Coordinates of C-alpha atoms and ligand atoms in Angstrom, one line a residue:
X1 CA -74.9 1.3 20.7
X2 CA -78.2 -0.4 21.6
X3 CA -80.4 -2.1 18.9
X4 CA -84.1 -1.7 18.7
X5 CA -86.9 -3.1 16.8
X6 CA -85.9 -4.1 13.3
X7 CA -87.0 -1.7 10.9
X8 CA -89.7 -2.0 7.6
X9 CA -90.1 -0.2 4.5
X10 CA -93.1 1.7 4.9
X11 CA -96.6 0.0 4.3
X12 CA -96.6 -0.2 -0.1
X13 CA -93.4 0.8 -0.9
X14 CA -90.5 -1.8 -2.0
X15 CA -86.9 -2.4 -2.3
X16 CA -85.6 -2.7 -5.4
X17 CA -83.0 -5.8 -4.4
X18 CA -79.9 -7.0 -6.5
X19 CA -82.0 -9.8 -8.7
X20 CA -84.2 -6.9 -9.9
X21 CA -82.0 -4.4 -11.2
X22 CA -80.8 -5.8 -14.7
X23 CA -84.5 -6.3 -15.7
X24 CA -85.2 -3.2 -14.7
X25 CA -81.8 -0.8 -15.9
X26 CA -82.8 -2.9 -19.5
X27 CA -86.2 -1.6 -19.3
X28 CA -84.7 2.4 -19.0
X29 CA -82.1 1.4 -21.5
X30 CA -85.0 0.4 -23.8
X31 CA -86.8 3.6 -23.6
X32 CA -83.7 5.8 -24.2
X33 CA -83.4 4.0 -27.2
X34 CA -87.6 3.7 -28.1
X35 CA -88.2 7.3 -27.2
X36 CA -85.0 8.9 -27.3
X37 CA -84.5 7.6 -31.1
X38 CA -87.8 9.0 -31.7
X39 CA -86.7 12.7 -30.7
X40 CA -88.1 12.8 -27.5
X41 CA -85.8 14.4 -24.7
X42 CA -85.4 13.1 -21.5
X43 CA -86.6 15.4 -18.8
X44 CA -86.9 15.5 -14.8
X45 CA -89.1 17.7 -12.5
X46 CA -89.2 17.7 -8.8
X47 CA -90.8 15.2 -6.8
X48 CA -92.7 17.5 -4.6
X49 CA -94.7 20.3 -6.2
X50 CA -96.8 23.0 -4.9
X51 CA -100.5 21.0 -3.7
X52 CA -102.0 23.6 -6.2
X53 CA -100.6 22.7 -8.8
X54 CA -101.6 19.6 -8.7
X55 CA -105.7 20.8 -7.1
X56 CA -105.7 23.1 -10.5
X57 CA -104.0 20.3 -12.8
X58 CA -105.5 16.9 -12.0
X59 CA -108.7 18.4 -10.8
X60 CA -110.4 18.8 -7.1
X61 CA -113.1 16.3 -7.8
X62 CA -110.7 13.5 -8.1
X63 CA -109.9 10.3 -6.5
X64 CA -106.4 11.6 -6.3
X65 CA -106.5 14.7 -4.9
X66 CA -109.3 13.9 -2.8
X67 CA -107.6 11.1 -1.5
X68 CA -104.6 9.8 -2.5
X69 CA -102.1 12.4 -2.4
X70 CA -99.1 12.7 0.3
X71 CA -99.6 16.0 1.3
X72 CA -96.8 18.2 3.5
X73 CA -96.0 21.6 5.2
X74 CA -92.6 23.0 4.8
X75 CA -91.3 25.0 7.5
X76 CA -92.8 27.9 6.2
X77 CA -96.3 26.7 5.9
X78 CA -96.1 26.2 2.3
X79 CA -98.2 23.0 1.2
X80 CA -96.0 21.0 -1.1
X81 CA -97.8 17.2 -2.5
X82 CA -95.2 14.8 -3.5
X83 CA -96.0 14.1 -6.8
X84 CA -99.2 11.7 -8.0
X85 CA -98.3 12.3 -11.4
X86 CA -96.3 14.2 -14.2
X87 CA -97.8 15.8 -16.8
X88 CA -98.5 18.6 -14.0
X89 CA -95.1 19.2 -13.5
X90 CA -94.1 18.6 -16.8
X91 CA -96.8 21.3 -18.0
X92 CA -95.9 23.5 -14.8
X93 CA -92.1 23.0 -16.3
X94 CA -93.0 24.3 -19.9
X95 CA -94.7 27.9 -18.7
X96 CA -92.0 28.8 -16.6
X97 CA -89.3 27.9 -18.7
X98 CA -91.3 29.4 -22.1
X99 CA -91.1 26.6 -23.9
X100 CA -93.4 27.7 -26.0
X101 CA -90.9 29.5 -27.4
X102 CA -89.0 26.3 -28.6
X103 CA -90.0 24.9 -31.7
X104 CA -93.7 23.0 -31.3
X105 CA -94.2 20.3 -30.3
X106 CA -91.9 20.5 -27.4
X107 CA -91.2 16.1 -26.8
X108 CA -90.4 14.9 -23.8
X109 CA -90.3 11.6 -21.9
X110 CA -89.4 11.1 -18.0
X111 CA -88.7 8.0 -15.6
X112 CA -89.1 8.5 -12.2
X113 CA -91.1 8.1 -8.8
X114 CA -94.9 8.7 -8.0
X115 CA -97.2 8.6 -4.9
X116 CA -100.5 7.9 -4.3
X117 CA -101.8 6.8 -0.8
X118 CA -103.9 3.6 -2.1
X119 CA -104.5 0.6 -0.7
X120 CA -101.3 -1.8 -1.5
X121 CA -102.2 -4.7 -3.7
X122 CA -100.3 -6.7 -5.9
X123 CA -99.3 -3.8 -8.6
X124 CA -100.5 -1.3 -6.7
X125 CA -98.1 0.7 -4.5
X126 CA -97.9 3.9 -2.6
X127 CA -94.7 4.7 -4.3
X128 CA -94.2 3.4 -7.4
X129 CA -91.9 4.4 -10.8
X130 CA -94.1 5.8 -14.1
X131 CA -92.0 5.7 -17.8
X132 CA -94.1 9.0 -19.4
X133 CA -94.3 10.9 -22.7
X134 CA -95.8 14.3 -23.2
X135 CA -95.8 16.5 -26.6
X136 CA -96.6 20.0 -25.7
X137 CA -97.2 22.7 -28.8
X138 CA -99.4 21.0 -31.4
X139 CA -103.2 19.5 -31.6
X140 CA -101.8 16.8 -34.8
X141 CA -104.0 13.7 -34.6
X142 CA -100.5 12.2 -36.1
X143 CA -98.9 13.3 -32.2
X144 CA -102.1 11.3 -30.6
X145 CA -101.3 8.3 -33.1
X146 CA -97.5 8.5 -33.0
X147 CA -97.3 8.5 -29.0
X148 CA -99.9 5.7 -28.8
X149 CA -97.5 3.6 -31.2
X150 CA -94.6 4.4 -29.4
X151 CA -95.9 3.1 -25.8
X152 CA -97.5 0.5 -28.1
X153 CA -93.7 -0.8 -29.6
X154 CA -92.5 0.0 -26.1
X155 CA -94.7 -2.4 -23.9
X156 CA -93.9 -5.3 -26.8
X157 CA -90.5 -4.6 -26.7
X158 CA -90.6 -4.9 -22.8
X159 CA -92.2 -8.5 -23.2
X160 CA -95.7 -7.0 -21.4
X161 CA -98.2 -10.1 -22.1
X162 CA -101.5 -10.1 -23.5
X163 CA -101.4 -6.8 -23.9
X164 CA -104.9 -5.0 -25.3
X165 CA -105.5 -1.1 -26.2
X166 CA -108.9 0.5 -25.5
X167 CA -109.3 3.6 -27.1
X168 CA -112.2 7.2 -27.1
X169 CA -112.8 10.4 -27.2
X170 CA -113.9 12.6 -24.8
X171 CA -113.9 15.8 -26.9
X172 CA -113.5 19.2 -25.5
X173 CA -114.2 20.6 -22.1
X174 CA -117.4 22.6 -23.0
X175 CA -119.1 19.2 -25.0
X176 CA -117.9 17.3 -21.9
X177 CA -119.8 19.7 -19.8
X178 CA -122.8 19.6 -21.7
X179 CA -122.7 15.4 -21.5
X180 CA -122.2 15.3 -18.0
X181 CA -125.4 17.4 -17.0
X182 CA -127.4 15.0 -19.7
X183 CA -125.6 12.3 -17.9
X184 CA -126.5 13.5 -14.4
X185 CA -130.3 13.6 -15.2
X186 CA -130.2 9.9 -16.2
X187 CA -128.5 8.9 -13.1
X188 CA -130.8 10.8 -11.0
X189 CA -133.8 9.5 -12.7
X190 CA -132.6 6.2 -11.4
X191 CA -130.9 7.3 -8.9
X192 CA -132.0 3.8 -6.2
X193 CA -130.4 1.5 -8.3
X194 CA -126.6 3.2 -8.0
X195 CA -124.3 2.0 -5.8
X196 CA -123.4 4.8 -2.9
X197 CA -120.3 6.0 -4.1
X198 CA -122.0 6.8 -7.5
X199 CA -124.5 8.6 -5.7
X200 CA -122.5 10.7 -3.6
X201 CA -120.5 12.2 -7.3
X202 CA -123.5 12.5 -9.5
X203 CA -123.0 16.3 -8.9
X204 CA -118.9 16.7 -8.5
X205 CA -118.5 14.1 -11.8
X206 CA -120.9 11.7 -12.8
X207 CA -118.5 10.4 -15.6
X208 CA -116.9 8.7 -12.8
X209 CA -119.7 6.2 -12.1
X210 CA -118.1 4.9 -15.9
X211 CA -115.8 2.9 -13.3
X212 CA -118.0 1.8 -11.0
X213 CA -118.3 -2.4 -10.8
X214 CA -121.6 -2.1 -9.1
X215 CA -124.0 -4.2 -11.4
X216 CA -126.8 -2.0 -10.6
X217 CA -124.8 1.2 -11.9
X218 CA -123.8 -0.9 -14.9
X219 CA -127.2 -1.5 -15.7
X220 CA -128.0 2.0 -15.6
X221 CA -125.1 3.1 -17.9
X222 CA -126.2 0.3 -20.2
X223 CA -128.6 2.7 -21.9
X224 CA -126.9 6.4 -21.1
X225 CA -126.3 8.6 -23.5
X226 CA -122.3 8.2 -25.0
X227 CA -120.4 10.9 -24.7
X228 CA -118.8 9.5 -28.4
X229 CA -122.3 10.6 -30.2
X230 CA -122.1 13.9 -28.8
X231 CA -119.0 15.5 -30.2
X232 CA -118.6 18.4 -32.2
X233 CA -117.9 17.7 -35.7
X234 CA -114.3 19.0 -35.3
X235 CA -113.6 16.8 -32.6
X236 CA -114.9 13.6 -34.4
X237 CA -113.0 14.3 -37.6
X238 CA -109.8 14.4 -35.3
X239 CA -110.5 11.2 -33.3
X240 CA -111.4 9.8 -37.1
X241 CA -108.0 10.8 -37.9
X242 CA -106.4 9.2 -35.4
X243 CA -107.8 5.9 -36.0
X244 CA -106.9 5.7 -39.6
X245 CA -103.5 6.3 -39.0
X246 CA -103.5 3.6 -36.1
X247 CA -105.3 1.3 -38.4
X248 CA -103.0 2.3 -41.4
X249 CA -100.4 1.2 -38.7
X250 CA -102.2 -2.0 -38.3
X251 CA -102.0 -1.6 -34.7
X252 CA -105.2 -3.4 -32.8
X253 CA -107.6 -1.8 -30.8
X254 CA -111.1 -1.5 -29.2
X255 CA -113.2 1.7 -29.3
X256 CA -114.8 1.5 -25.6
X257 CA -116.9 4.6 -24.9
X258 CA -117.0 4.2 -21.3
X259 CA -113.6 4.8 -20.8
X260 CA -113.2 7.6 -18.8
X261 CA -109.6 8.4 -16.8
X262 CA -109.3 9.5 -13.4
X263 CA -108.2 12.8 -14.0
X264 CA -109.7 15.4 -15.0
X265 CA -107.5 16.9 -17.3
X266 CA -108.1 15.4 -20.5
X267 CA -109.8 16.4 -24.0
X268 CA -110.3 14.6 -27.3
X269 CA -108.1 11.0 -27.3
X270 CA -108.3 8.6 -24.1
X271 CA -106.1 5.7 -23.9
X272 CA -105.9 3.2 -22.0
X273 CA -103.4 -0.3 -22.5
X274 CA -104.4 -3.1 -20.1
X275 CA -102.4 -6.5 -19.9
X276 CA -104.4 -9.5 -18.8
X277 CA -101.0 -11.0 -17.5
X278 CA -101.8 -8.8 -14.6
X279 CA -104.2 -9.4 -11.6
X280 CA -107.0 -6.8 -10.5
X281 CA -104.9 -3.8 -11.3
X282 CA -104.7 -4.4 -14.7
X283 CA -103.7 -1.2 -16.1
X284 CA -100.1 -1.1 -17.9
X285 CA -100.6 2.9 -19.1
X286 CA -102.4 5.3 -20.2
X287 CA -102.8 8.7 -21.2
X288 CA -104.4 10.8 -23.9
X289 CA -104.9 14.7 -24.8
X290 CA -104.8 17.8 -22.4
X291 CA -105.3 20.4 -24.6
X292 CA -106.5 23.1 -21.7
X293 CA -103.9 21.9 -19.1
X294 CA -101.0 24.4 -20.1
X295 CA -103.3 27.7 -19.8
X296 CA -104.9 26.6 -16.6
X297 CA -101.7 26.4 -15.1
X298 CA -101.0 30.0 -16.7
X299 CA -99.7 29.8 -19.6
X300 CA -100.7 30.5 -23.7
X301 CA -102.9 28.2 -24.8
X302 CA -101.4 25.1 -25.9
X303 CA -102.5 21.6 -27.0
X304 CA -101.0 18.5 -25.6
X305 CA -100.9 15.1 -25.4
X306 CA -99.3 11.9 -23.4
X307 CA -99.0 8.8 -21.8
X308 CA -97.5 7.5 -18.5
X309 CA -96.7 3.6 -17.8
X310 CA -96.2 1.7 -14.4
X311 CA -92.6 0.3 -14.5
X312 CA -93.3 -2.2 -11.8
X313 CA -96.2 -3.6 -13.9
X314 CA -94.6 -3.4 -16.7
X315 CA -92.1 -5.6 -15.4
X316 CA -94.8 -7.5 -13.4
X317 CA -97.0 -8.3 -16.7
X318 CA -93.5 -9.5 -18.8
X319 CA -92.6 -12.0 -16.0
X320 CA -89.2 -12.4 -16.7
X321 CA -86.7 -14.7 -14.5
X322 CA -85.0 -12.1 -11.7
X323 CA -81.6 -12.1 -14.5
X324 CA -78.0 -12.3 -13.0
X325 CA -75.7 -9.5 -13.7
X326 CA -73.4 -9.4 -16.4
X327 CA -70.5 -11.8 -15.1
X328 CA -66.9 -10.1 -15.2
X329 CA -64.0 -10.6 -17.6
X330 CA -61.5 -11.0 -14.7
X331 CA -61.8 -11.6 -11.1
X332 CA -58.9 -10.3 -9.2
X333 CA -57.5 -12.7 -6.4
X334 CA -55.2 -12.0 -3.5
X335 CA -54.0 -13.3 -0.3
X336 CA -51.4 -10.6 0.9
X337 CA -50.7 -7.7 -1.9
X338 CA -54.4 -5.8 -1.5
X339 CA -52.2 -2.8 -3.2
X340 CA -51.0 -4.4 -6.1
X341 CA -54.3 -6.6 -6.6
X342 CA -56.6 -2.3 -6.2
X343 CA -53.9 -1.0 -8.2
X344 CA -53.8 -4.1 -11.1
X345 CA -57.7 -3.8 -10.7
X346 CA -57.9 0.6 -11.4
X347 CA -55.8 -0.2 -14.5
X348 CA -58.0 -3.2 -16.1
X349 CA -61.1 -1.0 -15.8
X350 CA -59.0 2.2 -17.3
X351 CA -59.0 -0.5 -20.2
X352 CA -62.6 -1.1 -20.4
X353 CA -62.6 -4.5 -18.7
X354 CA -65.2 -5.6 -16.1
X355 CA -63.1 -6.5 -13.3
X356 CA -64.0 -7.3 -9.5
X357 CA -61.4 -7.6 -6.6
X358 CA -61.4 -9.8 -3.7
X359 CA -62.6 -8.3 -1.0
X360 CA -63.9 -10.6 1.8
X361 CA -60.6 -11.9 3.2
X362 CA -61.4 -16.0 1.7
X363 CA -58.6 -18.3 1.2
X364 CA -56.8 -18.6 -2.0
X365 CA -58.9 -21.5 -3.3
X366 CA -62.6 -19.6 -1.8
X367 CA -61.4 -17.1 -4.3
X368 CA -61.4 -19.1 -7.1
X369 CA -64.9 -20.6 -6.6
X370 CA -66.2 -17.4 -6.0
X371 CA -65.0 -16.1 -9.0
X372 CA -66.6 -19.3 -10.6
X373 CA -69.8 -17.9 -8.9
X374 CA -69.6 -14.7 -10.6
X375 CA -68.9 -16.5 -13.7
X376 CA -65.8 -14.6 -14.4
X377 CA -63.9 -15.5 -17.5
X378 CA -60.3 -15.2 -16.3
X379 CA -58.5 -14.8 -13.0
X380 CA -55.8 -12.8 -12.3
X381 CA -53.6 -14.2 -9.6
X382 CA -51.8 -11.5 -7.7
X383 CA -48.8 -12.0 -5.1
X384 CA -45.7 -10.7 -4.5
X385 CA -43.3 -12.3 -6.8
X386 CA -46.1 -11.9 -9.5
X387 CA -48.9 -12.4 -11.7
X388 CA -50.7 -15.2 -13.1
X389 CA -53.9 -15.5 -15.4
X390 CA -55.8 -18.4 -15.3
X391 CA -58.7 -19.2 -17.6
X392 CA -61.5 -20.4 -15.9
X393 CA -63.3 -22.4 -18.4
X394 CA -60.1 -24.4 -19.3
X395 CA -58.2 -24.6 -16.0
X396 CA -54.9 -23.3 -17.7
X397 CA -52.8 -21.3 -16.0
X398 CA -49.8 -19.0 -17.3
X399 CA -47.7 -16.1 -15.8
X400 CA -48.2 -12.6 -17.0
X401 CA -46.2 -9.7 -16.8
X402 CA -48.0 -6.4 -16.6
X403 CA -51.8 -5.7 -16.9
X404 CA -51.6 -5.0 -21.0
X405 CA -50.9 -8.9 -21.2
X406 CA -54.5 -9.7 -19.3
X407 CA -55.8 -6.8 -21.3
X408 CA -54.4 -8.6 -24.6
X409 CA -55.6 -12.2 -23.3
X410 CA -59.1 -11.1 -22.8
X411 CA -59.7 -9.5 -25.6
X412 CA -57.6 -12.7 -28.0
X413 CA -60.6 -14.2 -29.5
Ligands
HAM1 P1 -102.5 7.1 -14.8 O1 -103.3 6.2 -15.6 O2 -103.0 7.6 -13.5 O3 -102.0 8.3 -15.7 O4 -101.1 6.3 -14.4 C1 -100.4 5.7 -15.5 C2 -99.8 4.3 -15.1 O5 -99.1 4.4 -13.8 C3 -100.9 3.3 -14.8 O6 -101.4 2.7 -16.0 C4 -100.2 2.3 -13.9 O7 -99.4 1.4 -14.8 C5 -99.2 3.2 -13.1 N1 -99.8 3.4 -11.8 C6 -100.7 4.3 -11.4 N2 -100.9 4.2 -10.1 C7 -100.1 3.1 -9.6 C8 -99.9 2.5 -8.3 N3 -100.5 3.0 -7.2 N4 -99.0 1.5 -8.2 C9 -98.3 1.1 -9.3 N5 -98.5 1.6 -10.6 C10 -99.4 2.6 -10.7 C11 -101.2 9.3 -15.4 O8 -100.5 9.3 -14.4 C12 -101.2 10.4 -16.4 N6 -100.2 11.4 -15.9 C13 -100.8 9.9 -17.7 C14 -100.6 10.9 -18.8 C15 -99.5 11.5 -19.2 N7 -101.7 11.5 -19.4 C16 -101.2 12.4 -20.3 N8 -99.9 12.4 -20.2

């Protein structure tokens, strides 16, 4: 066999190595509990879609689809995207499985992989892992307020740092169309002092140019009409709603009216928690209302609402040590009888012991510092004329008989 070039992970992906794992396996192990305890249902959709789904969900004038998406051919000419996000699928999932035939609101929550082709910062990958709710089947400013406590308790939980919620309403589709063209003629009344980028989406979505840096934008936004002051009274009373029961909650929060997401999905509630732990890409997660998603996709109209979170900043923005595994009850050391020592090993674990074998040919005594290494409590001592336990923390050492005597000395308080 000839070698080559050693091989990378591709440009903004990573490995998840060794250290990393138990931080993050907590992190899922927290959400099961968090959201599973909370009655949502854990869910999983694939991680390529049909491109439309995700041109007609997310929106054609966005960053995303305009940009960022990793875009195939099968071999029959099909165009599949691997996913950017998931309350497409998720919505996609619910029509074609009529769901809407379940009792409403439908709760789900997901973990899982997304792609978008950005540029790769610290934070910011090209494949990265999202933690996301959705509640299909019910337009409750209680859903809003109970998902936006959940993520809340969640990102606490998880240790996230300086952790601060902005929060808005960006009402329903046809208010949001009526704001956007009074928003256009402002921009293009002042049109010379917007940065390019601005300039080139005043038509395709001047709410964008809500996330623009460019001083000379922000001046002009400075006095713009609010989207906020131009709800329908319907729409008002239900983001009012939602803040009284966040502020019955005594959860904190800042109304921001520029905050505007980059899809184009959403009505009513926008979300937003950022964590000042992180650098540039502050953004932990984020979500808010859909309520037109489901019947552009095809199916009865349905409200819904959710959030998705960035496990890698999650993890990032907590900053915990890289934590060791869990060490094992009994390390398992051999010199000549590997059968005895797999065999003795099979049984302990039928018991519910952790239990780890020797299996990198070491001497008799490199065995018993590794299983220092690991930490294990006891070792079990295997040769042919028999079987001794020895108790690592004391040194002592005593002959056993069968594997229900380590069983029984492990678990002897
Ligand atoms: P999003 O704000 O685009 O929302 O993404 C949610 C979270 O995913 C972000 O807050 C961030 O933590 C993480 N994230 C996004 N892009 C990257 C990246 N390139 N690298 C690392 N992390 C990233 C959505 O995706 C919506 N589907 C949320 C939603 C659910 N809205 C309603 N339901």
């Amino acid at each position: 066999m000839s070698g080559g070039p050693r091989l990378q992970a591709p440009r903004g992906t990573f490995d998840v190595l060794p250290g990393d794992s138990p931080a993050r396996l907590s992190l899922f192990n927290l959400c099961q509990g968090r959201l599973g305890g909370a009655g949502l249902q854990y869910t999983e959709t694939p991680i390529f879609e049909d491109t439309e789904l995700f041109a007609r969900g997310v929106g054609e004038a966005t960053d995303i689809v305009q940009k960022e998406m990793f875009t195939l051919e099968d071999r029959a000419g099909r165009s599949l995207t691997l996913r950017p996000e998931g309350t497409a699928g998720v919505c996609r999932a619910y029509v074609e499985h009529g769901m809407h035939k379940l009792p409403q609101p439908v709760r789900l929550w997901y973990w899982g992989p997304f792609f978008r082709h950005e540029a790769p910062q610290a934070g910011r990958y090209r494949q990265f892992n999202q933690i996301g709710a959705e509640a299909l089947g019910s337009d409750d400013p209680s859903v809003d307020a109970e998902l936006i406590l959940l993520l809340a308790e969640l990102l606490a939980e998880a240790g996230v740092r300086e952790l601060r919620l902005r929060l808005s309403s960006l009402g329903t589709a046809e208010a949001r169309r009526d704001y956007a063209d009074e928003l256009r003629a402002h921009l293009l009344a002042r049109e010379d002092e917007l940065s390019p980028e601005v300039r080139a989406r005043i038509e395709a979505n001047p709410l964008r140019a809500f996330d623009s840096a460019h001083a000379g934008t922000r001046a002009v936004l400075a006095d713009a009409p609010r989207l906020l002051d131009r709800l329908t009274p319907e729409d008002a009373e239900h983001f009012a709603e939602v803040r009284a029961l966040l502020d019955e909650a005594g959860l904190d929060y800042e109304v921001d009216p520029s905050l505007v997401r980059g899809l184009d999905y959403y009505t009513r509630t926008v979300f937003e928690f950022t964590s000042d732990a992180l650098g540039a890409q502050s953004g932990v997660g984020g979500g808010g209302r859909y309520d037109g998603l489901v019947e552009q996709l095809g199916g009865p109209p349905t409200a819904g609402v959710g959030w998705a979170a960035g496990v890698e900043r999650i993890l990032l923005a907590a900053g915990g040590e890289p934590r060791r595994q869990a060490p094992p009850a009994v390390f398992v050391a051999w010199e000549d009888s590997r059968r005895t020592a797999f065999d003795l090993t099979r049984r302990l674990r039928q018991d519910g012991l952790t239990v780890q074998m020797e299996q990198a040919g070491r001497s008799l005594k490199g065995q018993l510092k590794h299983a220092d290494r690991l930490r294990a409590r006891f070792a079990a001592v295997v040769d042919d004329d028999g079987l001794e336990l020895r108790d690592l923390r004391t040194g002592e050492a005593r002959p056993v008989k069968t594997a229900a005597d380590i069983v029984d000395a492990v678990r002897s308080p």
